[in-house]
Coordinates of C-alpha atoms in Angstrom, one line a residue:
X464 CA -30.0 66.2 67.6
X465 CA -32.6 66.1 64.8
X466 CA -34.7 62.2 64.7
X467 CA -34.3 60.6 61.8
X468 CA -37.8 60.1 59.9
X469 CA -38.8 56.8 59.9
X470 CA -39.2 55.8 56.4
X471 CA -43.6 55.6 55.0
X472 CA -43.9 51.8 53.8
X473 CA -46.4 53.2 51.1
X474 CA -44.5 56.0 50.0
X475 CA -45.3 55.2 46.4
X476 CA -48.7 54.2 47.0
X477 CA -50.2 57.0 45.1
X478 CA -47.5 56.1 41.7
X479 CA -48.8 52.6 41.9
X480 CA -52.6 53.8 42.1
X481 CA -51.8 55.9 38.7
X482 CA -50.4 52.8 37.6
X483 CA -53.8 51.0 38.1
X484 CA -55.9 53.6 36.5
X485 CA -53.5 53.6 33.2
X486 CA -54.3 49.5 33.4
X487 CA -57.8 49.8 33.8
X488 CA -57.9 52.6 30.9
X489 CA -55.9 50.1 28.8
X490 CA -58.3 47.1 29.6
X491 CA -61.2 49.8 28.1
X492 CA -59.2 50.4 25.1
X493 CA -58.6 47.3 24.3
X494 CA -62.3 45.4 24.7
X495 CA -63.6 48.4 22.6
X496 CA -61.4 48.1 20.0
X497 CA -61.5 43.9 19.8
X498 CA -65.3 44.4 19.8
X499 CA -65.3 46.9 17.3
X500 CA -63.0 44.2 15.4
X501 CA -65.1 41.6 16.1
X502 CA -68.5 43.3 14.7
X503 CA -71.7 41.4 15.3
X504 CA -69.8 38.4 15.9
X505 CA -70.1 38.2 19.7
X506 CA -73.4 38.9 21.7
X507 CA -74.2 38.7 25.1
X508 CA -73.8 34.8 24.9
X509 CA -69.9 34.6 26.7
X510 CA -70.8 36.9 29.8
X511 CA -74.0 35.4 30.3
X512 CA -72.0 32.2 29.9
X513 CA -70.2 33.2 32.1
X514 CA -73.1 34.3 34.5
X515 CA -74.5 30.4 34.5
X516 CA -71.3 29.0 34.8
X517 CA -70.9 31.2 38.4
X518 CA -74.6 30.2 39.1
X519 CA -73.7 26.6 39.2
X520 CA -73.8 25.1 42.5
X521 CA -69.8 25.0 43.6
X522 CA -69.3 23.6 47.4
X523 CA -67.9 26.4 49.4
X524 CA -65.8 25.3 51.4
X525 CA -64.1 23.6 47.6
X526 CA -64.5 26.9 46.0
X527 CA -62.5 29.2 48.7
X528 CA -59.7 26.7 49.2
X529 CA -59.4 26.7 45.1
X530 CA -59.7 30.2 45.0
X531 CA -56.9 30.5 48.1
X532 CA -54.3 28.7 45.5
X533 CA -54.8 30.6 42.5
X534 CA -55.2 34.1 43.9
X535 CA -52.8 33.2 46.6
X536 CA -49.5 31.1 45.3
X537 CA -49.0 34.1 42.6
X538 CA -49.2 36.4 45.6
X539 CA -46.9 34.7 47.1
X540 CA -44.6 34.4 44.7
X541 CA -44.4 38.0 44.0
X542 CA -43.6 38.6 47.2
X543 CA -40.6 36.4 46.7
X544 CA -39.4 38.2 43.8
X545 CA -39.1 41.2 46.3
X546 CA -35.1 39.7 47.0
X547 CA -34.5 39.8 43.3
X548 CA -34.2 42.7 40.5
X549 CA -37.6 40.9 38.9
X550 CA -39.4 42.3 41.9
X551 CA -39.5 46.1 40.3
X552 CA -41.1 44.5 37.2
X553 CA -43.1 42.1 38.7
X554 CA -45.0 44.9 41.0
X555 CA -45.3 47.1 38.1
X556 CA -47.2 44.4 35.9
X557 CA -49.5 43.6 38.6
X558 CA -51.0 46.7 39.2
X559 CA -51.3 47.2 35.5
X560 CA -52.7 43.6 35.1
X561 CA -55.5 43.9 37.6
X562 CA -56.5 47.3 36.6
X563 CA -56.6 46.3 33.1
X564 CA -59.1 43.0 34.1
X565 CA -61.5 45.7 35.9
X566 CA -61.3 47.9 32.8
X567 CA -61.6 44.9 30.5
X568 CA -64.4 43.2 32.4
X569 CA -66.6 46.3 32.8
X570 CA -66.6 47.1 29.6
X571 CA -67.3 43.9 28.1
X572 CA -70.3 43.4 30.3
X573 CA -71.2 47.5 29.4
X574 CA -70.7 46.7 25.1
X575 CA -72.5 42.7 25.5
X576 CA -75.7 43.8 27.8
X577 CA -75.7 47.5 27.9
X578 CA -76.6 49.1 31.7
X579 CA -77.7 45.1 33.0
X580 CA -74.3 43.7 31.8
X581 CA -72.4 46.8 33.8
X582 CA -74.1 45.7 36.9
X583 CA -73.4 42.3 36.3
X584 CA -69.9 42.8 35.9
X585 CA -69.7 44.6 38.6
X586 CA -71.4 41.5 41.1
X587 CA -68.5 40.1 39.6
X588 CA -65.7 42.5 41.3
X589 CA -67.6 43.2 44.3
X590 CA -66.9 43.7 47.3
X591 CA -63.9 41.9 47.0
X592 CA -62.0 43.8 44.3
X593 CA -61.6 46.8 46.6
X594 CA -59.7 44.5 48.9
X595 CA -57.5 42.8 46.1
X596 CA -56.8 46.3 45.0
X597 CA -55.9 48.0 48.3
X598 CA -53.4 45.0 49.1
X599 CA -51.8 44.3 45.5
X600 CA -51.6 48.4 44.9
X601 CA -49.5 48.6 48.6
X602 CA -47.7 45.3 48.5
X603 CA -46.4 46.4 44.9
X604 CA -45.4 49.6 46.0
X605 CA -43.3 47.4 49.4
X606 CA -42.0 45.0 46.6
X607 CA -40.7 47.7 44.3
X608 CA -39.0 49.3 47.3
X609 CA -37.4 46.0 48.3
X610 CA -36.1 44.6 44.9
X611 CA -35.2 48.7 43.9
X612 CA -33.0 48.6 47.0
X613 CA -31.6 45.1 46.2
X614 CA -30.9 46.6 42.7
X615 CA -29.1 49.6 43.4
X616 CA -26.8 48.2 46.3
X617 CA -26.3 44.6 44.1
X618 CA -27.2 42.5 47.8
X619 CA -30.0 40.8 48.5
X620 CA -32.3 42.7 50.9
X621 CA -33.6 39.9 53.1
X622 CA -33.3 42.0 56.0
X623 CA -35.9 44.8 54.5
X624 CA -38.4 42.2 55.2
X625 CA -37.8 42.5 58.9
X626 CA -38.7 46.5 58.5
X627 CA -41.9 45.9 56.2
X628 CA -43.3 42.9 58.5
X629 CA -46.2 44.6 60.3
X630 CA -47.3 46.1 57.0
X631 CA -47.2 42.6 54.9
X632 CA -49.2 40.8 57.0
X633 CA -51.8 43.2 57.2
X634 CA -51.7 43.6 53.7
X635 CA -52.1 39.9 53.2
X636 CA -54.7 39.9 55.8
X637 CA -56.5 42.2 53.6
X638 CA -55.8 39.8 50.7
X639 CA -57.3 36.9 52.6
X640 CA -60.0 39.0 53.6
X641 CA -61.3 39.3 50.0
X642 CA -61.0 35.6 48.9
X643 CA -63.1 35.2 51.6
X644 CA -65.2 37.5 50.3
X645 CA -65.5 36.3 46.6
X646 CA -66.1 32.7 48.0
X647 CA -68.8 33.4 49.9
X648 CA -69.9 36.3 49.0
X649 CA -69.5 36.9 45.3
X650 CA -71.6 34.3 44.6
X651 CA -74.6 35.3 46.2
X652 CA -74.6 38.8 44.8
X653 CA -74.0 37.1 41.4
X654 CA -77.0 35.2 41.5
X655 CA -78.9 37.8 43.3
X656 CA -78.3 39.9 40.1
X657 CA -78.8 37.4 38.2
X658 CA -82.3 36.3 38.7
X659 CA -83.0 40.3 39.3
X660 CA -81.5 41.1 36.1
X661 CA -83.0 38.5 33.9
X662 CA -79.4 37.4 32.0
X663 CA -80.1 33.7 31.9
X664 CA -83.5 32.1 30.9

């Protein structure tokens, strides 16, 4: 008697990595286009803004707890929408939404500060963008599965929880993992480039 296979929680991984690439390309689009719109208007003044507003001194302890609440509760709700037919959309406008910030962030820095303005953006995403992306790209892909499953049978999956446990909390380990990262971090790579760089006087 032939085993059944048992079913690969990121079976669509590699859809909703294609899915982040067609978001990041759409945040490049879009920043050349608004600055091409925008003309002379805008200079390097809102990322290095920007840059002395993250070189402020935040308590850290304040920062990572503020940055647990707004990176995590939308997270979590997300996950939530997993039991209803939103879930599908939900995952698929994540994935699109966080490539399209990377896209959109690079290339502002890239268009406002030339090379120095890339790099800066970049202290911006990393190291903690590579774990926000591994762990949204994979929970989307669980989340679609769920709320696809709860769509097509019209019940509410609950119980496909129970089969994607292992896999959720180490994805939201991950998660965790890099809001630790961007609290304590972030901000020393930030200012590190920063002073390095020469973007604020």
């Amino acid at each position: 008697m032939r085993k059944a296979k048992m079913k690969n929680p990121f079976g669509e991984a590699s859809l909703f990595l294609a899915l982040f690439f067609c978001g990041f390309s759409l945040g490049v689009l879009f920043l050349n286009f608004w600055w091409k719109s925008r003309g002379r208007q805008i200079e390097a003044a809102a990322i290095a803004a920007l840059a002395s507003f993250s070189a402020q001194e935040v308590p850290d302890r304040d920062f990572f707890l503020r940055l647990l609440q707004l990176r995590g509760i939308p997270l979590l709700l997300g996950l939530l929408s997993a039991v209803t037919i939103f879930g599908v959309i939900v995952s698929v406008l994540a994935v699109l939404i966080l490539g399209f910030l990377a896209g959109g962030l690079l290339t502002l820095g890239l268009l406002e500060l030339g090379i120095k303005g890339g790099v800066l953006a970049l202290g911006f995403l990393l190291p903690q963008y590579f774990f926000y992306m591994a762990a949204i790209i994979l929970l989307g892909e669980i989340v679609f599965s769920i709320s696809l499953r709860g769509w097509t049978t019209m019940k509410i999956p609950l119980g496909e929880y129970g089969r994607y446990g292992g896999p959720i909390l180490l994805l939201l380990g991950i998660y965790l993992a890099g809001i630790f990262l961007e609290a304590y971090a972030s901000p020393e790579i930030v200012d590190f480039l920063i002073s390095v760089l020469h973007i604020v006087e």
